Each structure stands twice: as C-alpha cells, then as structure tokens.
mmCIF file of C-alpha atoms in Angstrom:
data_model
loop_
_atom_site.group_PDB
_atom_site.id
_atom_site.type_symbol
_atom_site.label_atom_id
_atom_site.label_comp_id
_atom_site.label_asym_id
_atom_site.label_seq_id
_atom_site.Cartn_x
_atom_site.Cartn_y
_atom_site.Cartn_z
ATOM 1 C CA UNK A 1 -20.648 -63.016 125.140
ATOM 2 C CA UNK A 2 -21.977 -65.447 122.737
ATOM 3 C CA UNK A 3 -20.367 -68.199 121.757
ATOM 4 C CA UNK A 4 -21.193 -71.313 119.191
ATOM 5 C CA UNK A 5 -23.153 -73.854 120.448
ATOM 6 C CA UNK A 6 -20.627 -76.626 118.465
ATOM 7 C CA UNK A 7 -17.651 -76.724 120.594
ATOM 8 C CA UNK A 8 -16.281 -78.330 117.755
ATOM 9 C CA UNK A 9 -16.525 -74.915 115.508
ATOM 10 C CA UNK A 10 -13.971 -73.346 117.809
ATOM 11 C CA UNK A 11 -10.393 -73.461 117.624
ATOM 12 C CA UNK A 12 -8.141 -72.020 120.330
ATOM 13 C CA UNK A 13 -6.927 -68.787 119.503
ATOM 14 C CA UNK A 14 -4.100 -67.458 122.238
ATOM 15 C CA UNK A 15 -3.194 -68.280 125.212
ATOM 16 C CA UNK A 16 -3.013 -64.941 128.309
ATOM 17 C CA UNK A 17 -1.951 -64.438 131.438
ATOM 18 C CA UNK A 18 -4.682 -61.886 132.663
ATOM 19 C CA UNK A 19 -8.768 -62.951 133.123
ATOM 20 C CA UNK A 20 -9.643 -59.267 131.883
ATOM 21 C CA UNK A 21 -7.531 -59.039 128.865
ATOM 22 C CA UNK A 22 -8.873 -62.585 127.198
ATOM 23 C CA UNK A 23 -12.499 -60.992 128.351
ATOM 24 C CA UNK A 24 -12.186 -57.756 126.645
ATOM 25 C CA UNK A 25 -10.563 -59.540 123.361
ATOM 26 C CA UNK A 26 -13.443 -62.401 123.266
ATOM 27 C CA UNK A 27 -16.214 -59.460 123.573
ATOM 28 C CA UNK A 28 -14.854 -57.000 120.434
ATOM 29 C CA UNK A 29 -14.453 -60.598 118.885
ATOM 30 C CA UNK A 30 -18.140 -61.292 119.603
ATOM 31 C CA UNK A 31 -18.861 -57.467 118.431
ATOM 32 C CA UNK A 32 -17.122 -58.498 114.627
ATOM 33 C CA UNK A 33 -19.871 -61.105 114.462
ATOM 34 C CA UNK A 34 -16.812 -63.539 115.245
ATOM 35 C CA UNK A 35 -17.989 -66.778 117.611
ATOM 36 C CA UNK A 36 -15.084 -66.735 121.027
ATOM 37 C CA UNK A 37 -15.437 -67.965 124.510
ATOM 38 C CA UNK A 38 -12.914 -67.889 126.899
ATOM 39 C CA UNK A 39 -11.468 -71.345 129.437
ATOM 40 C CA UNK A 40 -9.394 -71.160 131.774
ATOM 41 C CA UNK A 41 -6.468 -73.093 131.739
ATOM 42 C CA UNK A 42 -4.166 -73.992 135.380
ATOM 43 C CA UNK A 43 -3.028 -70.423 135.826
ATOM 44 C CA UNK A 44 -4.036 -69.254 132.255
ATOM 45 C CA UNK A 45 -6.702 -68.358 130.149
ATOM 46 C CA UNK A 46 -7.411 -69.585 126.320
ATOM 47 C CA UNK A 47 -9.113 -67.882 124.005
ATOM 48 C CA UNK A 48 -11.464 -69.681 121.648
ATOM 49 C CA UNK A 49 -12.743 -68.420 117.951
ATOM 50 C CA UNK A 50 -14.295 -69.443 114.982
ATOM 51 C CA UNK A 51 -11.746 -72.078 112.938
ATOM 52 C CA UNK A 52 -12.834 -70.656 109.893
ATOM 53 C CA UNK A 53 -11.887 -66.780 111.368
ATOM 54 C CA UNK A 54 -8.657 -68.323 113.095
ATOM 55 C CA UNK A 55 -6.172 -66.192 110.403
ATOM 56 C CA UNK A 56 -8.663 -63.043 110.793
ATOM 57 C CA UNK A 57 -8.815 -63.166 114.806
ATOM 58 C CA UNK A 58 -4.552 -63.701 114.916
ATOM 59 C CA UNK A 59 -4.631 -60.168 112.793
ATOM 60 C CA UNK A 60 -7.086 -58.403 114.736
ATOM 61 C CA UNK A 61 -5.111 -59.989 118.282
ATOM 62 C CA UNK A 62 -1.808 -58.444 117.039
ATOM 63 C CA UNK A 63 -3.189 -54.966 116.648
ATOM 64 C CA UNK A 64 -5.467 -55.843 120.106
ATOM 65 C CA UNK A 65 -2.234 -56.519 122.396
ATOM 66 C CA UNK A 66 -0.481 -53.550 121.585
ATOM 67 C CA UNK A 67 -3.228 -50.792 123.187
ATOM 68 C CA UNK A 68 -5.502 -53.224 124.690
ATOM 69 C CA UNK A 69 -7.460 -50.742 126.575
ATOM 70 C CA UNK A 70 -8.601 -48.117 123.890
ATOM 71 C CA UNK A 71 -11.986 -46.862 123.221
ATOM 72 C CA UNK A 72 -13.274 -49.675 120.689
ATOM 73 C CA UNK A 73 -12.475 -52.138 123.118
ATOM 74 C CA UNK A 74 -14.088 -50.791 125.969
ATOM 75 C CA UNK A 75 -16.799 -49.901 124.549
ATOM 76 C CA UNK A 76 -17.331 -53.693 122.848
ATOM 77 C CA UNK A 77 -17.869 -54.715 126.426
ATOM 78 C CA UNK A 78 -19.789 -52.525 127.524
ATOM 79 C CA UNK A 79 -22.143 -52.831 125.096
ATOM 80 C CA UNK A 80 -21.567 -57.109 125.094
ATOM 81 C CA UNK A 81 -22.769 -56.763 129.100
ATOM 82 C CA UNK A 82 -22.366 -60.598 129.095
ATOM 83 C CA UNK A 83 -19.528 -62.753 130.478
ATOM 84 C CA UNK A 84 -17.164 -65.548 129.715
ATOM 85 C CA UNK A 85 -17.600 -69.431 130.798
ATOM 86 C CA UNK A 86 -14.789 -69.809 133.107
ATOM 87 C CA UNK A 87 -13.967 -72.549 135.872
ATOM 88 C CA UNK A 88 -15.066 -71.759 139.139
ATOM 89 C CA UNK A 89 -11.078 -71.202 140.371
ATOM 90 C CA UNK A 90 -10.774 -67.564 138.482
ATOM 91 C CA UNK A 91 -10.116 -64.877 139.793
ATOM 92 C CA UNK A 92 -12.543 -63.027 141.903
ATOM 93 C CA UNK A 93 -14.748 -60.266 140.738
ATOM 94 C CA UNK A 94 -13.348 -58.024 142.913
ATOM 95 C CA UNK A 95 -10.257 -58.767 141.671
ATOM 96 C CA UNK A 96 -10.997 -58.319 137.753
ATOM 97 C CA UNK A 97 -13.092 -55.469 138.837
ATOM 98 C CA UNK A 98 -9.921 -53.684 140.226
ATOM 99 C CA UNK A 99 -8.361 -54.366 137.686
ATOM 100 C CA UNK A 100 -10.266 -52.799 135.364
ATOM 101 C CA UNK A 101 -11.097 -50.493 137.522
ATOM 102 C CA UNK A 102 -7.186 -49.354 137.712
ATOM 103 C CA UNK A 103 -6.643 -50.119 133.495
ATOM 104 C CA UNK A 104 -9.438 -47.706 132.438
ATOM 105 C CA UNK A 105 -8.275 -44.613 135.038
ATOM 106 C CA UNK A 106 -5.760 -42.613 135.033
ATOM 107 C CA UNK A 107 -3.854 -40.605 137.518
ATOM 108 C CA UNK A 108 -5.739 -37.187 137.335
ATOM 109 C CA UNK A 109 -9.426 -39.351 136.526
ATOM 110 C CA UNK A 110 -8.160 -40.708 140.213
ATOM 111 C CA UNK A 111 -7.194 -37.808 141.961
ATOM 112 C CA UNK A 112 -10.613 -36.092 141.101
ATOM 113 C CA UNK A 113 -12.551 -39.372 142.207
ATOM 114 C CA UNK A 114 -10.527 -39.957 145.344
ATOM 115 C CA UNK A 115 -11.114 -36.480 146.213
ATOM 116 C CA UNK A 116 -15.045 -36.240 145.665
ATOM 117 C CA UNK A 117 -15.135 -39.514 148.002
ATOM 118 C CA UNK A 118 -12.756 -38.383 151.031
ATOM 119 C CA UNK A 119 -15.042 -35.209 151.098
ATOM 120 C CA UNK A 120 -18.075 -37.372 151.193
ATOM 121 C CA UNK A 121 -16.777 -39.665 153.905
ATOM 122 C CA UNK A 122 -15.872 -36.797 156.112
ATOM 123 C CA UNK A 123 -19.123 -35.441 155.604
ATOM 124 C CA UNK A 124 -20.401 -38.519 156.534
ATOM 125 C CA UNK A 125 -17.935 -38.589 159.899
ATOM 126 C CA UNK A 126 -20.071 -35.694 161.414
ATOM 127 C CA UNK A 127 -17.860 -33.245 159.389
ATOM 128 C CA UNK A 128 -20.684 -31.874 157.125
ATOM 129 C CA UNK A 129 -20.516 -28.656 157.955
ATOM 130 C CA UNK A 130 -17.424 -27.428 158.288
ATOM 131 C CA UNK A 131 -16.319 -29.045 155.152
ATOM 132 C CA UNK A 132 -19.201 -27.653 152.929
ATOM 133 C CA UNK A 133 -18.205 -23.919 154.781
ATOM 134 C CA UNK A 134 -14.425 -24.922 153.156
ATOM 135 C CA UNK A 135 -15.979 -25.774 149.227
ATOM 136 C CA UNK A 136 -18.999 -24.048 148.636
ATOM 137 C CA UNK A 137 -19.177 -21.248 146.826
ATOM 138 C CA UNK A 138 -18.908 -17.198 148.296
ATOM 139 C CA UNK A 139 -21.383 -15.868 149.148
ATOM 140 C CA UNK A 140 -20.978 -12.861 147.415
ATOM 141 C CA UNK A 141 -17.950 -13.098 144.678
ATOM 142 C CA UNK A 142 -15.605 -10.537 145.176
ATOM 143 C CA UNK A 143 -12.042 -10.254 144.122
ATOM 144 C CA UNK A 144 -10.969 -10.008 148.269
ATOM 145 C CA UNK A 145 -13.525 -13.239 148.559
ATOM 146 C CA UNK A 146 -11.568 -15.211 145.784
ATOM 147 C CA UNK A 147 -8.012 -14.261 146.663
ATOM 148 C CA UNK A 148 -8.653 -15.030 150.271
ATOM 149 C CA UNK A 149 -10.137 -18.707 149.246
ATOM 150 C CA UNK A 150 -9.469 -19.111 145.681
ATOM 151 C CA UNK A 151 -10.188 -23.353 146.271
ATOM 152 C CA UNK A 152 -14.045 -22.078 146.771
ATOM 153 C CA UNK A 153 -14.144 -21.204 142.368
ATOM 154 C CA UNK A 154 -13.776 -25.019 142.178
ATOM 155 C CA UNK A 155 -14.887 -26.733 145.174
ATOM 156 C CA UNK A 156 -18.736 -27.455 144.925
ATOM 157 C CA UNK A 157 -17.418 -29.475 142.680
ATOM 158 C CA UNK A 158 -16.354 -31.822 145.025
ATOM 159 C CA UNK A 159 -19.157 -32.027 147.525
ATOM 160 C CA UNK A 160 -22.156 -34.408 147.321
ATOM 161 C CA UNK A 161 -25.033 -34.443 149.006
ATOM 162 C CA UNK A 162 -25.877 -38.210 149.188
ATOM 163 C CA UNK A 163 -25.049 -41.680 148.337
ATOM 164 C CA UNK A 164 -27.020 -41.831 144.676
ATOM 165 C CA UNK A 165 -25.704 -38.045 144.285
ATOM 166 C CA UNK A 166 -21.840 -39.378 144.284
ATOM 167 C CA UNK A 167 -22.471 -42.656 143.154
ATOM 168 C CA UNK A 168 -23.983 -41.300 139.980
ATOM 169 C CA UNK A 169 -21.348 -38.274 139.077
ATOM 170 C CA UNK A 170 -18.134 -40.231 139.619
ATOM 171 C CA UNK A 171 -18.997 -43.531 137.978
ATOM 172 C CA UNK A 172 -19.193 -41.260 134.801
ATOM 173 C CA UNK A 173 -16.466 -39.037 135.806
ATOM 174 C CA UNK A 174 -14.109 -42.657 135.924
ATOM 175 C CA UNK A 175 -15.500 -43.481 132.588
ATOM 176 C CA UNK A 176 -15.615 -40.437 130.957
ATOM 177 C CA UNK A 177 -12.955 -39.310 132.381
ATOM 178 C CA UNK A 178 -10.913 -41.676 131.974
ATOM 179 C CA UNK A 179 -11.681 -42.463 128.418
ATOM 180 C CA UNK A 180 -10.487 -38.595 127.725
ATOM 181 C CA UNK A 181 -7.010 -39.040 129.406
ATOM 182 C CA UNK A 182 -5.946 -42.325 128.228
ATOM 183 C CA UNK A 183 -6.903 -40.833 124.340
ATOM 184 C CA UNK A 184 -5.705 -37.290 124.820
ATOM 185 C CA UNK A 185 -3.297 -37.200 128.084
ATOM 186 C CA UNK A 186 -3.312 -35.390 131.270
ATOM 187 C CA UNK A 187 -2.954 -32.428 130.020
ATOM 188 C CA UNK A 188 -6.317 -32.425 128.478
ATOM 189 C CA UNK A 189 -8.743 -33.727 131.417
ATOM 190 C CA UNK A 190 -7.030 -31.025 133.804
ATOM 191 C CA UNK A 191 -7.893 -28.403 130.963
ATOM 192 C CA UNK A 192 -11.733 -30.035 130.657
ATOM 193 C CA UNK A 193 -12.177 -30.189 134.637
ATOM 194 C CA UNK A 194 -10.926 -26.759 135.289
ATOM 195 C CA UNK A 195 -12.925 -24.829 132.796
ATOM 196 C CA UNK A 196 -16.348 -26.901 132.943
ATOM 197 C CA UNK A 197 -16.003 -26.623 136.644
ATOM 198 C CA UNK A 198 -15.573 -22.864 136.298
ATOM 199 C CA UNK A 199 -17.968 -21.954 133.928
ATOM 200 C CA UNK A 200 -20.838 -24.848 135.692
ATOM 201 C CA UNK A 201 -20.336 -23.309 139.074
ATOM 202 C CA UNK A 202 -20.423 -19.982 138.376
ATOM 203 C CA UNK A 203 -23.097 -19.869 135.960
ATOM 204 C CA UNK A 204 -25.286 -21.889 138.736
ATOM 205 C CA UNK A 205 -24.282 -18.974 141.683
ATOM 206 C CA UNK A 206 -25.516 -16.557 139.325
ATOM 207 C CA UNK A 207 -28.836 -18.516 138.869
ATOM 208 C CA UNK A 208 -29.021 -20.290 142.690
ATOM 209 C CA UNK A 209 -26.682 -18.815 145.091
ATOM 210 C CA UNK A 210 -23.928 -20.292 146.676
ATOM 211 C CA UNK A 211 -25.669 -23.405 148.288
ATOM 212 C CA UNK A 212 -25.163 -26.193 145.659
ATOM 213 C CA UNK A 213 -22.522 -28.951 145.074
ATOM 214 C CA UNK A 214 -21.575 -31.916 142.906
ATOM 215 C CA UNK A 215 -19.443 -33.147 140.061
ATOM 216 C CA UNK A 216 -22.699 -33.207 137.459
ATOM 217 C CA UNK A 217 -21.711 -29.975 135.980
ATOM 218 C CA UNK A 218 -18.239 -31.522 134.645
ATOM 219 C CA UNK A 219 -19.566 -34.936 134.080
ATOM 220 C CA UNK A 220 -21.870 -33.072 131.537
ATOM 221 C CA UNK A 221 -18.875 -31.420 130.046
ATOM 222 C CA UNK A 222 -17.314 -34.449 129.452
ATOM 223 C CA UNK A 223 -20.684 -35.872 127.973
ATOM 224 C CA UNK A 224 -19.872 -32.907 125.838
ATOM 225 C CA UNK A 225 -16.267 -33.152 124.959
ATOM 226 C CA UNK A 226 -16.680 -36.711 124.012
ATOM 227 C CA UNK A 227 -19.646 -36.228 122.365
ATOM 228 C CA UNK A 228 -18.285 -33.465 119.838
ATOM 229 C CA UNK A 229 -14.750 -34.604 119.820
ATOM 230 C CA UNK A 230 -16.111 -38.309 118.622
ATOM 231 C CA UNK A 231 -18.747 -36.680 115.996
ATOM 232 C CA UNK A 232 -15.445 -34.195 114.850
ATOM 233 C CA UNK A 233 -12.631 -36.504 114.890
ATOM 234 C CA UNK A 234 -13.783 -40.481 115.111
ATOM 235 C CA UNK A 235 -10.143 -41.447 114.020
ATOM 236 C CA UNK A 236 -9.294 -40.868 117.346
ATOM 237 C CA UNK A 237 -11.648 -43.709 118.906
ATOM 238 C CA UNK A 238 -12.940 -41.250 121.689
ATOM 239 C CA UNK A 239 -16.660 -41.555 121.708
ATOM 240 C CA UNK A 240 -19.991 -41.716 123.566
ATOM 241 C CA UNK A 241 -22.994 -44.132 122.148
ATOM 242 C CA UNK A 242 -26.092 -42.248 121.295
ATOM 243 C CA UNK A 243 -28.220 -44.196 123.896
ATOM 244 C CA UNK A 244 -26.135 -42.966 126.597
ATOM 245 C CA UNK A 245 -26.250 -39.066 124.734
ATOM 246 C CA UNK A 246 -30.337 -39.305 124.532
ATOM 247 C CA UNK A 247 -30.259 -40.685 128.584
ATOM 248 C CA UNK A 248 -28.337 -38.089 130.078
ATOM 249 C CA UNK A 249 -30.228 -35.210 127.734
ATOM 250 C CA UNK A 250 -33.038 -36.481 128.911
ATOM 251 C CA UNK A 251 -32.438 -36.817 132.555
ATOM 252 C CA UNK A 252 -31.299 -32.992 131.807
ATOM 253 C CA UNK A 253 -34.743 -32.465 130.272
ATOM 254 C CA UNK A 254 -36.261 -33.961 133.478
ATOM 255 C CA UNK A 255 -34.330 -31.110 135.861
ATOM 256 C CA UNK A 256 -35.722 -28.365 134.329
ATOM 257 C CA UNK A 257 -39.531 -30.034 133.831
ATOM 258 C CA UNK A 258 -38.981 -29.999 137.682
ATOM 259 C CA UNK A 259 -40.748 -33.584 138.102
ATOM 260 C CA UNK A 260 -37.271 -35.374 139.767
ATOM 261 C CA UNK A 261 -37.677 -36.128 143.372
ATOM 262 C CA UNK A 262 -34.516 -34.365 144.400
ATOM 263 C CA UNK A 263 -33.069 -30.337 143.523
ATOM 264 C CA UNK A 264 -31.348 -30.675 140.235
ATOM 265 C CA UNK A 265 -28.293 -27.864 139.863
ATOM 266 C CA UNK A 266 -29.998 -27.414 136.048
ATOM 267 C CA UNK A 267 -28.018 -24.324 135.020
ATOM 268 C CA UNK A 268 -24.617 -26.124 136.206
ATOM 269 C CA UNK A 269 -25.798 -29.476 133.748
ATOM 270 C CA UNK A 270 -26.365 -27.111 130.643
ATOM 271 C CA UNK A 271 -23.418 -24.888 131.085
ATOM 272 C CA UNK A 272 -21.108 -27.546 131.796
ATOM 273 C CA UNK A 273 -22.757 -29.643 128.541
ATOM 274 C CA UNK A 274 -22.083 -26.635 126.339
ATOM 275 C CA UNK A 275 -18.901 -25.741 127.564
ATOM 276 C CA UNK A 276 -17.508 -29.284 126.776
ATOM 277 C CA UNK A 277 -19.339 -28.894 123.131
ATOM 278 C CA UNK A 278 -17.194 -26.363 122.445
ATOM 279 C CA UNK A 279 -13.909 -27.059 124.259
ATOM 280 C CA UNK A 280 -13.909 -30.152 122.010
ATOM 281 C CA UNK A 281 -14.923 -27.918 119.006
ATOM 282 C CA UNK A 282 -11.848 -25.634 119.573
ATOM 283 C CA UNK A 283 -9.562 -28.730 120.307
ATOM 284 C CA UNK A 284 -10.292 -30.199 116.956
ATOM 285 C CA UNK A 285 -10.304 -27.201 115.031
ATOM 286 C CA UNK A 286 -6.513 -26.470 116.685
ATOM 287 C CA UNK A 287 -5.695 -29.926 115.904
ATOM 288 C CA UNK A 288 -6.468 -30.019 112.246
ATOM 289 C CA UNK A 289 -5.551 -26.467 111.536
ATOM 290 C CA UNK A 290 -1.593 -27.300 112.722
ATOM 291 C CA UNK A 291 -1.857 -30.280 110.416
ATOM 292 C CA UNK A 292 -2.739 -27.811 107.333
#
C-alpha cells in the first residue's frame, strides 16, 4: 500500500491486536486516497494515517471494526495487491494467510472446497477410478438411474481432472463463494450450488455425455449471481470488478473458439453463467417486491 514518503505527515491512528485486520484497514485507507502504513509494535500493530485525515480515518475505523470483513474491504485489498512495512518478527504468511483464509469462508464455502480436494487426493492415491464411477454422471438418465444414485445429479461437480483444473475452480469458489454467504447467509450459497450444479451438469450430459467433471460450471454461476446481484442491488456491497467479468467471459470465449490446450466443459460454463444471472435476478426482484 502506499504510504507518504514524510514520516512526519503521519500520525498514529489505532492500535490492533491482529496483523490482517490493521492490513485490510490501511489498504481501503490507501483506496480513499488517504496516506497509512502499518508498524508493528511488541505484540501489536499501529496504524498510521494522514494527520490532516486523523478525525476522517477515526470515523471511517468505527464503522470498519464493526464488519471488518465485508465486500468493500476485501475488495480494497485485492485490488491494493501491495503490503505493509512491518518488522521482520510478524507473523508468518502462512499464518495471516490462514487467517484470512478462515475470515473470508464460511462453513458451506468450506464444506464444498474440502470436498472437491478429498476427491482429488483420493484420485490422486490410485483411487481414480472407482471414485469418478461414484460422481460422474449416468450414463443414460433414467428415473431408476437417479433414485438408485441420486449423489451422481451433483457429483461431477466435485471431480477434477488435474492440479490447474482444481486449483483454478476452488480458489474462485472460496472467493466467490464466500463473498455470497458472508452477504446473504447459508441459505443462499446452498440454493446457488444446488441449482447451477443442476442445471451446468445436465445441460453438459445433454451436449457431451456423462464423462466430464469440475466445479467451473458453479464457479460461473457465482460469476453470475454476483455479477447481477451487484449491478441490481449495490447497497448490499456484493460485487465482482469488471476486469475480473471481461477475464472469465473471455476465457469462456476461448472454450468454445476451441484454441485452449485442454477440453473445456463449454455448455456447463454458459449454463451455469446464465443460471446465476437469473437466480440473482429473481432474488432481487423477491427482495424488493416484499419491501413494496
């Protein structure tokens, strides 16, 4: 983050317990054009400002400590991507990197991540096969097929075929993810993964067959949801930057131009991007019609 090259010019601000907390408060700081640089302190950090914003930053700190962790926040450090001056003695990166980590997800954003990864690492165990034989889809859908394994409607969901494959789908499920259920609850993300799953994987049987896999299709519905739901209700801080938007269109552009070096589930990406459009869609409209 940048800070003023006068030393002088900075005040300290407050005084925290936790490396991650004065990091995320120094970068939305930064992001409000507001000088701030962070020193440790024995077992504390201090957070420096601007002297002439010192009344300004106390204000914005007051509303900051009481939901530390939503959207605007976050996304001021994402979108800082620089770091604090701090003595060599804090904590690890590991450490503020778990606890971030933790902060940003919750249970269900979790659950869905741990599950995508024990999968994997059995597969990688020598237990491929009869894993993929236990998710992937029927091969013919059938109503004695689906009652006899109903966890096969869902499960390609959970199965990845490499490291860049996994890597890829659940570092946006965590943030995506876990941007939705901290803003809208539980309740919501359950509702998003069960019905972009559904409508990604079956649209992509109908197109493929049964021999495909991956979280992509619901990582584009959330792509979706938060992309509607921020463009239909920004009060409630839930939103995607355009950047990111025009990337992963893009890289869905790319599947269907065929030119990527590996088999892209295309159908599964646009099904599961239109389905979140228009979950968030409904979800607004819902929301604001209750309030009339």
């Amino acid at each position: 983050m940048s800070a003023s090259n006068a030393t002088d010019e900075l005040s300290p601000l407050i005084q925290v317990k936790q490396h991650n907390i004065a990091l995320l408060f120094a970068n939305y700081l930064t992001s409000l054009n507001i000088d701030a640089k962070v020193q440790k302190n024995d077992s504390d950090y201090i957070i420096y400002c601007a002297t002439s914003k010192i009344d300004q930053a106390k204000e914005i700190f007051a509303e900051f400590i009481a939901d530390p962790y939503q959207e605007k926040y976050q996304q001021a450090a994402w979108q800082s991507g620089q770091v604090a001056q701090v003595q060599d003695n804090s904590p690890s990166l590991i450490t503020s990197f778990k606890e971030q980590f933790f902060a940003h997800a919750g249970g269900v954003t979790l659950t869905i991540f741990a599950l995508c990864w024990l999968v994997f690492i059995a597969s990688l165990l020598g237990f491929a096969r009869p894993t993929f034989e236990l998710l992937h889809f029927y091969p013919k859908l059938t109503l004695e097929a689906f009652f006899a394994s109903p966890l096969r409607l869902l499960g390609p969901a959970l199965f990845h075929f490499s490291w860049l494959h996994i890597v890829f789908n659940t570092m946006w499920w965590w943030q995506l993810g876990g941007s939705v259920e901290r803003t809208l609850g539980k309740g919501a993300l359950i509702n998003l993964f069960l019905i972009t799953a559904l409508v990604s994987n079956l649209g992509q049987f109908m197109v493929s067959g049964p021999n495909f896999g991956g979280l992509s299709g619901v990582v584009y519905g959330l792509v979706g949801y938060v992309w509607w739901y921020g463009w239909l209700a920004p009060e409630k801080g839930l939103m995607i930057s355009k950047p990111i938007i025009g990337f992963l269109l893009f890289w869905l552009l790319l599947g269907y131009a065929d030119v990527l070096p590996v088999n892209m589930a295309n159908t599964a990406h646009l099904l599961g991007l239109i389905s979140g459009c228009l979950l968030a869609a409904v979800k607004v409209l819902l929301m604001k019609g209750t309030r009339s």
